Coordinates of C-alpha atoms in Angstrom, one line a residue:
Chain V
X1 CA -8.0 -13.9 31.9
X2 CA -10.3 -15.6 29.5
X3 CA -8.6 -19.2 28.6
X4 CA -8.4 -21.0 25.6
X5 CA -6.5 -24.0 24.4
X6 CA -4.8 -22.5 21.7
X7 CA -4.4 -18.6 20.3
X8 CA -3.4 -18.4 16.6
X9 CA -1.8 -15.5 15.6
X10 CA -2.6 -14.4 12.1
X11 CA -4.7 -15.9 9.7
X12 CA -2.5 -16.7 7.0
X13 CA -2.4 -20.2 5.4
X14 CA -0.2 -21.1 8.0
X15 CA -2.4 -20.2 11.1
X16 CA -5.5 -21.2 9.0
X17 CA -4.3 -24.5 8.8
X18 CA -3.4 -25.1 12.5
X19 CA -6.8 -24.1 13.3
X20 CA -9.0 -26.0 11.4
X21 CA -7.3 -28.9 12.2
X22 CA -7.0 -28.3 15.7
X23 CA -10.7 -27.2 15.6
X24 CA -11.4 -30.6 14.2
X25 CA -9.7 -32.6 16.9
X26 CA -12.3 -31.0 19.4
X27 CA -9.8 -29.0 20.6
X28 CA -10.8 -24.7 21.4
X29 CA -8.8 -22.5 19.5
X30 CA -9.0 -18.8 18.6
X31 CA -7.4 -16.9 15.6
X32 CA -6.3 -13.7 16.1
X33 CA -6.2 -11.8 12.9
X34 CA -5.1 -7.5 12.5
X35 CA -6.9 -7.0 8.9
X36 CA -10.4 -6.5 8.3
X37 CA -11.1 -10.2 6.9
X38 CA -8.6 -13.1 6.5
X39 CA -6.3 -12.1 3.2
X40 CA -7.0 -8.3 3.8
X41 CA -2.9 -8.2 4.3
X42 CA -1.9 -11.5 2.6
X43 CA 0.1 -11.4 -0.6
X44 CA 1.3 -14.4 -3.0
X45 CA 3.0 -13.8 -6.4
X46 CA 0.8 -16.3 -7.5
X47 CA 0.9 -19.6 -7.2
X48 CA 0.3 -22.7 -4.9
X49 CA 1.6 -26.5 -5.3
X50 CA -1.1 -28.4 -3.5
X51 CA 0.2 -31.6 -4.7
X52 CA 2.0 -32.1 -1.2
X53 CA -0.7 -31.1 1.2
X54 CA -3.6 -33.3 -0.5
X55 CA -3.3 -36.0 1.7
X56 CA -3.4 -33.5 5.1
X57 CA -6.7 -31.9 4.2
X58 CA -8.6 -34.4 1.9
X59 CA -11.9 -32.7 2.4
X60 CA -10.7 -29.1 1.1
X61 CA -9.5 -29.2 -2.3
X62 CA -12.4 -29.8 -4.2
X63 CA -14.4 -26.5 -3.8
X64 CA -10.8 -24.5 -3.4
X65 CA -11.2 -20.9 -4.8
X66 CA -8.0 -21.7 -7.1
X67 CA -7.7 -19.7 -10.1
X68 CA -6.6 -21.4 -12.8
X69 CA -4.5 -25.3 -13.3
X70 CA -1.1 -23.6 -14.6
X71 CA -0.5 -26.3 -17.3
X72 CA 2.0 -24.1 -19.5
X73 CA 5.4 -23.4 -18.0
X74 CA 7.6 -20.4 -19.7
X75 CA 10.9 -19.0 -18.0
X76 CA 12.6 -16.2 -20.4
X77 CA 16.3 -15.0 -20.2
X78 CA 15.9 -11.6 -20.7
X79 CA 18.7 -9.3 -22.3
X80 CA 18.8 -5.8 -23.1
X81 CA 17.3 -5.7 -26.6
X82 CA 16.0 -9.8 -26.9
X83 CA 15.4 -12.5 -25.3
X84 CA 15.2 -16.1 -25.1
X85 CA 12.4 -18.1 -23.8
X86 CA 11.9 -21.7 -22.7
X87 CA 8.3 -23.5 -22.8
X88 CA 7.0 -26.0 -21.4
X89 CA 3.9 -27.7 -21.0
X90 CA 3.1 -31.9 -20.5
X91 CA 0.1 -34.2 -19.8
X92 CA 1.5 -34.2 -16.1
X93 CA 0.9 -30.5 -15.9
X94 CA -2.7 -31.1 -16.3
X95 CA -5.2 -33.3 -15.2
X96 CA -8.0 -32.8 -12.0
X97 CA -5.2 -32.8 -9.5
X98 CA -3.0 -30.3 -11.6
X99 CA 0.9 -29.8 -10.6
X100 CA 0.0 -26.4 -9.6
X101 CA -2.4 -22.8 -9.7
X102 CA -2.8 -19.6 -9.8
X103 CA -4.1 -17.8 -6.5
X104 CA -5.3 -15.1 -5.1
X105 CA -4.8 -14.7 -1.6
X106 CA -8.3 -12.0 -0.6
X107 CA -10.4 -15.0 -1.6
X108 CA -8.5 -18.3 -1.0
X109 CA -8.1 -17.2 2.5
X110 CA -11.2 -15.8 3.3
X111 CA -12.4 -18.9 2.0
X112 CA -10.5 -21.4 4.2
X113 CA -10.9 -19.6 7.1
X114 CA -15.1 -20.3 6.6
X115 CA -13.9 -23.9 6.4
X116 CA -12.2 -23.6 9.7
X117 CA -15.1 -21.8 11.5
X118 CA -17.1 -24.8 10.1
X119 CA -15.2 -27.0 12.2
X120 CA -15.5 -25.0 15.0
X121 CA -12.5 -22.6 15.2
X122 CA -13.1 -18.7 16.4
X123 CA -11.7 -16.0 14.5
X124 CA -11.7 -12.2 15.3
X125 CA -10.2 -9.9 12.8
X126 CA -9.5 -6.2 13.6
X127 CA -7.2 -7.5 16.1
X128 CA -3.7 -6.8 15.9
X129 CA -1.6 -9.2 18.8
X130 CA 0.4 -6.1 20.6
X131 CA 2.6 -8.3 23.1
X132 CA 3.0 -12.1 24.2
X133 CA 2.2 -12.9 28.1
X134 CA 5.1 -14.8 29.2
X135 CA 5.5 -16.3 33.0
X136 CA 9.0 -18.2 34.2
X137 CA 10.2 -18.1 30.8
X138 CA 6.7 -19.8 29.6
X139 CA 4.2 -18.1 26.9
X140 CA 0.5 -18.4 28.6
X141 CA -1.3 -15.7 26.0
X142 CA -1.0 -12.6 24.1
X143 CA -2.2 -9.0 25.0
X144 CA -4.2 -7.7 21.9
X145 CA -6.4 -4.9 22.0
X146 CA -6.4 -3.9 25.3
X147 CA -7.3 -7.7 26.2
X148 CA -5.4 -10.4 27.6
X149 CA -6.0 -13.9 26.3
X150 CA -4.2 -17.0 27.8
X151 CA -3.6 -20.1 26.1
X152 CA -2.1 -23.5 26.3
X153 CA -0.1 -23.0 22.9
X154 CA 0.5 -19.8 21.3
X155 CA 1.1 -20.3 17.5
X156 CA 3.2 -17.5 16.1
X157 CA 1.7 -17.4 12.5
X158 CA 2.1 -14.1 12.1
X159 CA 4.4 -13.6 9.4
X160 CA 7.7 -13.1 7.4
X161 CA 8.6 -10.1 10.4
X162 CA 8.0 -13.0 12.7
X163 CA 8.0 -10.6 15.5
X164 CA 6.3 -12.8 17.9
X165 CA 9.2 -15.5 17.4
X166 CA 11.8 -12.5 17.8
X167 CA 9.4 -11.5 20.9
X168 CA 9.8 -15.5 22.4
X169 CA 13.4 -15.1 21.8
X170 CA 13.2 -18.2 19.3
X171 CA 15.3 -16.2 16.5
X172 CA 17.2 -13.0 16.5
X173 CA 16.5 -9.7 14.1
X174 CA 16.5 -10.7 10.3
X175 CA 19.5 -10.6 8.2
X176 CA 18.8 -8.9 4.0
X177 CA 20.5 -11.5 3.1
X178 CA 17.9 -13.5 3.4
X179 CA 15.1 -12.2 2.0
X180 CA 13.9 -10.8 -0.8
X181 CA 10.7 -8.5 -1.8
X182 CA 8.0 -9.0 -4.2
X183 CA 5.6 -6.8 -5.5
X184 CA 3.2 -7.1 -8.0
X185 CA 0.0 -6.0 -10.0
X186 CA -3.5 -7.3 -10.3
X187 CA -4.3 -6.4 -14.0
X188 CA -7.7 -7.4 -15.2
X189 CA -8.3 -8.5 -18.5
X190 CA -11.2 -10.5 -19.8
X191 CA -11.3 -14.0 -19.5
X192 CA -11.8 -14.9 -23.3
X193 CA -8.8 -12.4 -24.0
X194 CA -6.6 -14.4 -21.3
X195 CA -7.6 -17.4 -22.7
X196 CA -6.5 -16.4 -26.3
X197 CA -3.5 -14.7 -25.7
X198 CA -1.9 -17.1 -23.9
X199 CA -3.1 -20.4 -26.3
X200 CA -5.2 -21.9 -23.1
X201 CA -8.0 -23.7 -23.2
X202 CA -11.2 -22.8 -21.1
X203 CA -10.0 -22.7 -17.4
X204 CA -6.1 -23.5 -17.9
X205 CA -3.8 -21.4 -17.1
X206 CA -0.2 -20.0 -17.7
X207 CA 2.8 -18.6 -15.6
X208 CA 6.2 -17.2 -17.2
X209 CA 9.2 -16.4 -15.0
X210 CA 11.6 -13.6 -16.1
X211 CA 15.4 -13.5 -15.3
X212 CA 17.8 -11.3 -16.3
X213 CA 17.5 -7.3 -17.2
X214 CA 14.2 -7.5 -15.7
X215 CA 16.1 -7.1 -12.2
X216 CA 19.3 -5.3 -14.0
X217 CA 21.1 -8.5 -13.2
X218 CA 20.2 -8.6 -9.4
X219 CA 19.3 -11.6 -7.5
X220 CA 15.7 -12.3 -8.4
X221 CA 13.4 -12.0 -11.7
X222 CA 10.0 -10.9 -12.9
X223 CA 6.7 -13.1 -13.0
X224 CA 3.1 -13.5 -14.5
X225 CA 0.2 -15.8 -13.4
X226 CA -2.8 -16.1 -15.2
X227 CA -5.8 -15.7 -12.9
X228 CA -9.6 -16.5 -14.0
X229 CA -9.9 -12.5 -15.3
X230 CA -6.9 -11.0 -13.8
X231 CA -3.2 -11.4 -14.4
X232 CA -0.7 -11.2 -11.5
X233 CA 2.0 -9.2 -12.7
X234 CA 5.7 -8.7 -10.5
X235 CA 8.9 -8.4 -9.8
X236 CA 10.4 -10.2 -6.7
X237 CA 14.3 -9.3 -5.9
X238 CA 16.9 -10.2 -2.7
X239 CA 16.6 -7.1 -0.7
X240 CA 20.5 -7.0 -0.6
X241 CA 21.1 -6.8 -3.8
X242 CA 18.5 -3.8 -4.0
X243 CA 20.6 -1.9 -1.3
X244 CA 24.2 -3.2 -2.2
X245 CA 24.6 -4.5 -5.9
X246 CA 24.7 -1.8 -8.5
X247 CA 23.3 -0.4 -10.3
X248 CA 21.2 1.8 -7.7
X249 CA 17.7 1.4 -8.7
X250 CA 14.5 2.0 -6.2
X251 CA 12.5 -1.0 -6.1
X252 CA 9.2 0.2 -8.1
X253 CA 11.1 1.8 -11.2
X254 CA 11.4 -2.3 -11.6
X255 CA 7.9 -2.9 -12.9
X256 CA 7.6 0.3 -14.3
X257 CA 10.5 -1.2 -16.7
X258 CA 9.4 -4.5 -17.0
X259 CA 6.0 -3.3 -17.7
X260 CA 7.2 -1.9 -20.9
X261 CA 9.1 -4.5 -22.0
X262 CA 7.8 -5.3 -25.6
X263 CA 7.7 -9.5 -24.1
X264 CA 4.8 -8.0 -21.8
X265 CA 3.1 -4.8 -23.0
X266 CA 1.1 -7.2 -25.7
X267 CA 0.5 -9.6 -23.0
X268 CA -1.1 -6.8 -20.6
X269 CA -2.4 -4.5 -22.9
X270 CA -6.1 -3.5 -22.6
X271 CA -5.6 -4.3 -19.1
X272 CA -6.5 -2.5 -16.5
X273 CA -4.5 -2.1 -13.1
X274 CA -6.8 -2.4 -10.0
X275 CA -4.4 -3.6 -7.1
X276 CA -0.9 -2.6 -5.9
X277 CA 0.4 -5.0 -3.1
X278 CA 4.1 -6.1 -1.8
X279 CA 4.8 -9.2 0.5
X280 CA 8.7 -9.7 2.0
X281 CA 10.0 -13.6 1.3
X282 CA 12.0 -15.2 3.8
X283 CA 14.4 -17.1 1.4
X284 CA 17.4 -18.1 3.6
X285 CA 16.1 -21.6 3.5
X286 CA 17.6 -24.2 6.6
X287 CA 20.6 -22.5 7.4
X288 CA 18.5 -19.2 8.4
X289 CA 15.5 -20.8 10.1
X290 CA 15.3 -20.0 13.9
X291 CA 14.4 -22.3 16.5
X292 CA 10.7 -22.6 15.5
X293 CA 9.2 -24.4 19.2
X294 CA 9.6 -23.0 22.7
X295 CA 8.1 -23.2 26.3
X296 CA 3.9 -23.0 25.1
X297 CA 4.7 -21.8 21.6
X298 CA 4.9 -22.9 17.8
X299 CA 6.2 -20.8 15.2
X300 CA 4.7 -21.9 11.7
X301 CA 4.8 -20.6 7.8
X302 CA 6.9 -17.7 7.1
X303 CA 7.2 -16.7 10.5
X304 CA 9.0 -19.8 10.7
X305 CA 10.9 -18.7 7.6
X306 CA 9.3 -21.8 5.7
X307 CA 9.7 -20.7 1.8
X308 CA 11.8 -21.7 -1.1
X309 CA 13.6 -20.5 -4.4
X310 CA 14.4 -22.9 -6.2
X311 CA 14.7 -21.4 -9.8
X312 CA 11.9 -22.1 -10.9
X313 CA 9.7 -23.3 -8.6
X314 CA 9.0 -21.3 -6.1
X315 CA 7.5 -22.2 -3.2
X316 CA 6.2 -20.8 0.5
X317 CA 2.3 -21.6 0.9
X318 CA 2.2 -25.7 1.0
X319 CA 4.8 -24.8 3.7
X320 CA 2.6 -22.9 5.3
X321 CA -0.3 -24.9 5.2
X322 CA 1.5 -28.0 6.1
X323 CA 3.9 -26.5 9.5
X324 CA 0.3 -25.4 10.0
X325 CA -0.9 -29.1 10.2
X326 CA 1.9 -30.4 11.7
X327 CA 2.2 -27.4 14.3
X328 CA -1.8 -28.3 15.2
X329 CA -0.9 -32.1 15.2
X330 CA 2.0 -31.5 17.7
X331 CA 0.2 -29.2 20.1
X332 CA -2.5 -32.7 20.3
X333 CA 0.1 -34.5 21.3
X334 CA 1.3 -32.4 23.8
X335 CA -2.6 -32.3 25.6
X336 CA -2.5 -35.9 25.7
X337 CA 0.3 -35.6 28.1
X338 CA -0.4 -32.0 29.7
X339 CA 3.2 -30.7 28.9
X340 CA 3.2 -27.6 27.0
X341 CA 6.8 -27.0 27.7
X342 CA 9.6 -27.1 24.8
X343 CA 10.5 -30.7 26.0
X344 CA 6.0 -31.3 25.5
X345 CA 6.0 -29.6 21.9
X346 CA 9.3 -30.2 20.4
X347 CA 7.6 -33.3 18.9
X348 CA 6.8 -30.5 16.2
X349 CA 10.3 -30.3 14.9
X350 CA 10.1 -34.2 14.5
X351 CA 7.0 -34.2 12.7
X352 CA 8.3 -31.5 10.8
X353 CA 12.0 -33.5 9.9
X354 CA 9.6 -36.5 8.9
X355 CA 7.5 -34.3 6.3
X356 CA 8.1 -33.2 3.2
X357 CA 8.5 -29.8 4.8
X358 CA 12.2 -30.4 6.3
X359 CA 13.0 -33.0 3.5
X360 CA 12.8 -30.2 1.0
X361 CA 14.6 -27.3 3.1
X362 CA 17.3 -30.4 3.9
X363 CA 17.8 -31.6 -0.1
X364 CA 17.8 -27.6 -0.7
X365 CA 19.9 -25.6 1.8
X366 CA 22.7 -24.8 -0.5
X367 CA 20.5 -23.4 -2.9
X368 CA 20.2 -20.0 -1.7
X369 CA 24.4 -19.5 -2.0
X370 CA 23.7 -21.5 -5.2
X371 CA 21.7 -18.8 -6.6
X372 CA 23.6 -16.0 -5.3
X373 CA 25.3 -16.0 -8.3
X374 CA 25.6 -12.6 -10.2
X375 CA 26.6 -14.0 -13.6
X376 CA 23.5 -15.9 -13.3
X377 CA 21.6 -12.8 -14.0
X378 CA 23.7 -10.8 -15.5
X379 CA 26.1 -12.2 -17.8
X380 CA 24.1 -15.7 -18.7
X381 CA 21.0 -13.8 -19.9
X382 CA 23.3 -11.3 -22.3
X383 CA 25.5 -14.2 -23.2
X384 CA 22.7 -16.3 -24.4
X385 CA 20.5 -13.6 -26.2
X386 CA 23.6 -12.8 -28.1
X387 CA 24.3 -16.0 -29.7
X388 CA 20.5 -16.5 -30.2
X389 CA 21.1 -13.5 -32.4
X390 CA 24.3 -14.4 -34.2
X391 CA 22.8 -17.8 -34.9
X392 CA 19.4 -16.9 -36.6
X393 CA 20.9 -13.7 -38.6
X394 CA 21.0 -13.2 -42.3
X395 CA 23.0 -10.0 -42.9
X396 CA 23.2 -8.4 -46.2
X397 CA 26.7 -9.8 -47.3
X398 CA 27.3 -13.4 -46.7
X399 CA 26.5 -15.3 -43.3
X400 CA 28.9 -16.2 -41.0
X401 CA 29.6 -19.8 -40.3
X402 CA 28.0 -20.8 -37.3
X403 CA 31.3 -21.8 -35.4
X404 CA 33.1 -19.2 -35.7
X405 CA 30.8 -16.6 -34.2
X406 CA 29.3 -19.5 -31.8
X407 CA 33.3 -18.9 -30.6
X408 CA 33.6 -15.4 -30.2
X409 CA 31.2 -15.7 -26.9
X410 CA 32.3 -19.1 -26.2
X411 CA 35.5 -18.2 -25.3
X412 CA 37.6 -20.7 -23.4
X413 CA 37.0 -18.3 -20.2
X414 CA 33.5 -18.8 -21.2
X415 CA 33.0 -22.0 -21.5
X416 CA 35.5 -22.7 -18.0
X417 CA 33.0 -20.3 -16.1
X418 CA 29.9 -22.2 -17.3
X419 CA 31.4 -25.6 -16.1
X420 CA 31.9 -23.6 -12.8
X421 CA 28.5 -22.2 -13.0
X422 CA 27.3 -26.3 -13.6
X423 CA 29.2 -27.7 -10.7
X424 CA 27.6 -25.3 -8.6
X425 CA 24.0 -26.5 -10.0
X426 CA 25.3 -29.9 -8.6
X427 CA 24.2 -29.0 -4.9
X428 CA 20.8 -28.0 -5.7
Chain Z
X1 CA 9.3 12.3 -12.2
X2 CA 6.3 10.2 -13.9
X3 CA 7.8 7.2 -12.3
X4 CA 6.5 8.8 -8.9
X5 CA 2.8 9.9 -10.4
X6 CA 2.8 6.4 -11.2
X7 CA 3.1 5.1 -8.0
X8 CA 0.8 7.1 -6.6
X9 CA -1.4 6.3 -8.8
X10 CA -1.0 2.8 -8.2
X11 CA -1.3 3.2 -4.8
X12 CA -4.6 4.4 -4.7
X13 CA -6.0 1.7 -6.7
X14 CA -6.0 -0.1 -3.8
X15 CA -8.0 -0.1 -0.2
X16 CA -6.6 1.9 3.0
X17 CA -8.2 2.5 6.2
X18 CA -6.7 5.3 8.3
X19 CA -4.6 4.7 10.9
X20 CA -4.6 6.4 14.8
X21 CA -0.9 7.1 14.7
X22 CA 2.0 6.0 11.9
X23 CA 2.8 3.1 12.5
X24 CA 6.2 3.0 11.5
X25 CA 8.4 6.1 12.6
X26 CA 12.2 7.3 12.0
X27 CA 14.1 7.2 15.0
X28 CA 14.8 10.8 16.8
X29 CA 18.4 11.7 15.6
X30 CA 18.5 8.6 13.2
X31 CA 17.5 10.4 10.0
X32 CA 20.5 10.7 8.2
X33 CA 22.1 7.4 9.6
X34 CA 23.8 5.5 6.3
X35 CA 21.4 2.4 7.1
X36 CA 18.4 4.2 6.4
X37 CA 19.2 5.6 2.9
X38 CA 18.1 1.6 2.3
X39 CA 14.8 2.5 2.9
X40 CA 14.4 4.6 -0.4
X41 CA 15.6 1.8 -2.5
X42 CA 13.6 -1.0 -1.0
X43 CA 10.5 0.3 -0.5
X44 CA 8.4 -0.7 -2.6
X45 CA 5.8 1.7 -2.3
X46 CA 8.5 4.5 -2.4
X47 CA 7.2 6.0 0.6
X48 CA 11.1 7.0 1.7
X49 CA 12.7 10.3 0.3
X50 CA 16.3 11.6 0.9
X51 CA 15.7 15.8 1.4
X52 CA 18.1 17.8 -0.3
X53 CA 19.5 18.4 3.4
X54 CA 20.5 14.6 3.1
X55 CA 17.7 13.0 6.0
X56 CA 15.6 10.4 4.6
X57 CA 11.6 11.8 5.3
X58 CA 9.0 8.8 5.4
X59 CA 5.3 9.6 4.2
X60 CA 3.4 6.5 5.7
X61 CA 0.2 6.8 3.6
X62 CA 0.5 4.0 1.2
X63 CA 2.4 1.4 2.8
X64 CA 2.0 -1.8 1.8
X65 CA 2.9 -3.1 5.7
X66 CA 5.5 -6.0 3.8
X67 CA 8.4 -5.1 6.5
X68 CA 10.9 -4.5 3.5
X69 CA 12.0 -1.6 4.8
X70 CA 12.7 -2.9 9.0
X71 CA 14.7 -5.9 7.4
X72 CA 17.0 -3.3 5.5
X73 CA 17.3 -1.3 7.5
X74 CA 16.6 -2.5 11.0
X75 CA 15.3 -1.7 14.5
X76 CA 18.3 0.7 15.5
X77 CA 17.3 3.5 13.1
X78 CA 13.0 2.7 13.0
X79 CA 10.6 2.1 15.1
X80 CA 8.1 -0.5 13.4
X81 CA 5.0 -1.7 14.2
X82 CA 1.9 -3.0 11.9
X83 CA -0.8 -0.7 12.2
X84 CA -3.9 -1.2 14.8
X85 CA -6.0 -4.0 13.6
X86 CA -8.8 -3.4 10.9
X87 CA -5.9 -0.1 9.6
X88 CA -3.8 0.1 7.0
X89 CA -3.9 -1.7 3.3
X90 CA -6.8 -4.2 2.9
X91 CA -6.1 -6.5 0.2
X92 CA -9.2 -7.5 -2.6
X93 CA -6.9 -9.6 -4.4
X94 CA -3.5 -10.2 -2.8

């Protein structure tokens, strides 16, 4: 059995990550990857928050194949027949090291994973990981292809499905509760019409949230990311409440809707459609996670169940890319000592706590129950369209004092359920 | 109806290599089991059906490999696996 010191599975940010920094330490390491070229089956809504991950790979983010610095924020409450939008946009937004950008995932991970050969890591795509090798309770490699590879570590990067984590008995089968689906279209438009039609100038770019109708009041909302000449168009909503909240709607009839809401046909129009994709979002936050070290493995990214809704940020590749880091960092510690065991490795979980990665899931873990909140999308987005309406009308006859009709939606009920609906913010 | 076109349409905007075998396969005897009626909301790609005879039929060209559907509906009713390496969807963009 051909020996290396560590076997990535999948090259996604998360495994990408562990191997170029592994492969910069000296240390051998081989990526296993089942699509044609790194990205061939990696999805993102669209966007990536570098601002925590700077520091762990200083070289990188200079020539990063981002799309575009998203320096205007807009998040819309969308009701039936209006809706009413928030925008926001700041110096602190922009800048060379911008708050956040678009992404697409074909490119920025073929990309790193060149940066990661550089330093010395192998990667062979084609090759889907069929089973882990596993001796007195110990992972030593990974059947693929007919092939059997041992390993010191085996990083399980291989996904939300985290099947090799569920294969290391590190967590059980996945609960809908806790997770929710995206999927989304790559429209191309011209860069100058982008540009225009969303008030940026030259290379900035834009992203508007959706909540509301958009997911007929389940858990979730739509999205749009400006890309360079492309915009990233989707829906993203908790699997549950797809399978268990009514109304019954199948998934896709989502965008078709949302795609012919008057907020977005003038945004896409012209456009034309040139990618279908869907990715699965592990969004149970702490609570959820599974034991994510064992006897000779790591579990990192979402196989690790490392992403985050918070509203509106939402968050999964810095995650990715930093368990990545850390998960490489922890397996170097482990060689300096020889002990590949849980009891060598579980250093991970520390490095991990100490990180922004565990401070975040810690500050956060009510927030999914927080957000699983059906008036949130249902009732708050109606409610608020409705007095937006009452407020700016000029009938015929004479206008209404403000008040009054301010009144007849904020009923006492009302106003009692939204100081319910605040208190509940409180743990987020 | 034109929903459906649409998806299809959609669907082959984007880049599939063909597989050896589906890779994801209705359980013998499972194919009117309640859990799997999930599927056809889920699935993004809408590659689940209900028959008129009230089994749920799975066409697997066109999946999107997300996993939506194993999550909903779990392991007791399919048997999932992602698709031999270099098959299935190959994303441009993603």
């Amino acid at each position: 059995m051909e020996k290396f010191d560590v076997i990535v599975i999948g090259a996604g940010l998360a495994g990408l990550a562990a191997a170029y920094t592994l492969a910069e330490a000296g240390a051998e390491v081989l990526v296993l990857e089942k699509g044609d070229y790194p990205g061939a089956k990696n999805v993102t809504g669209g966007r990536i928050y570098l601002n925590p991950v700077r520091d762990l790979f200083p070289a990188l983010w200079e020539k990063a194949p981002v799309e575009r610095p998203i320096v205007h924020e807009q998040v819309a409450l969308m009701a039936r027949d209006r809706s009413l939008t928030v925008s926001y946009t700041g110096d602190e937004l922009k800048g060379p090291e911008a708050n956040s950008y678009s992404i697409l995932r074909a490119k920025f991970d073929r990309w790193l994973a060149q940066q990661a050969e550089k330093k010395g890591a192998m990667i062979i795509n084609k090759t889907r990981v069929d089973e882990l090798i596993i001796e007195d309770g110990k992972v030593i490699g990974v059947r693929a292809g007919g092939d059997e590879l041992g390993a010191d570590v085996v990083i399980a990067a291989d996904g939300v499905l985290a099947l090799t984590s569920q294969l290391a008995g590190l967590r059980g089968p996945l609960d809908p509760k806790h997770f929710a689906v995206g999927f989304k279209e790559i429209i191309e438009l011209d860069r100058g019409i982008i540009e225009d039609r969303f008030g940026l100038e030259g290379d900035e770019g834009a992203a508007r949230l959706f909540m509301g109708e958009v997911t007929r009041g389940k858990f979730g909302g739509g999205f749009l990311y400006t890309n360079k000449a492309s915009l990233s168009l989707g829906i993203v909503v908790g699997v549950h409440d797809l399978t268990d909240r009514a109304p019954a709607v199948q998934a896709p009839a989502l965008l078709d809707e949302f795609k012919l809401r008057p907020e977005i046909v003038k945004l896409i129009s012209g456009g034309q459609t040139v990618e279908y994709s869907a990715h699965l979002i592990p969004e149970g936050g702490l609570k959820t996670m599974g034991r994510l070290y064992g006897d000779g493995i790591l579990a990192a990214g979402d196989a690790a169940g490392l992403a985050m809704n918070i509203g509106v940020t939402v968050r999964g590749m810095e995650y990715a890319l930093a368990s990545g880091y850390y998960a490489a960092q922890a397996v170097l510690k482990a060689r300096e000592s020889g002990d590949f065991s849980a009891e060598g490795l579980k250093v991970y979980q520390q490095l991990l706590n100490d990180s922004f990665v565990m401070k975040d899931f810690q500050s956060f873990r009510d927030a999914p129950q927080v957000l699983d909140y059906p008036p949130l999308f249902e009732h708050l987005p109606e409610l608020a369209g409705s007095i937006m309406k009452d407020l700016y009308a000029v009938p015929a006859g004479p206008k209404e004092r403000i008040y009054p009709s301010l009144r007849r939606y904020l009923t006492v009920k009302e106003i009692w359920d939204l100081i319910k609906l605040g208190r509940r913010m409180m743990k987020i | 109806m034109s929903e459906i076109m649409n998806l299809k349409a959609k669907l082959g905007l984007d880049v599939f290599k063909p597989y050896a075998e589906p890779h994801i396969t209705i359980k013998a005897g499972m194919e009117k089991h309640h859990l799997l009626k999930r599927a056809v909301l889920v699935c993004p790609a809408g590659l689940y059906s209900e028959n008129a005879g009230g089994e749920v039929e799975l066409s697997i060209d066109g999946c999107l490999e997300c996993g939506t559907c194993l999550v909903a509906c779990g392991s007791e009713v399919l048997e999932w696996h992602y698709p031999q390496g270099g098959s299935g969807v190959q994303f441009r963009f993603g």
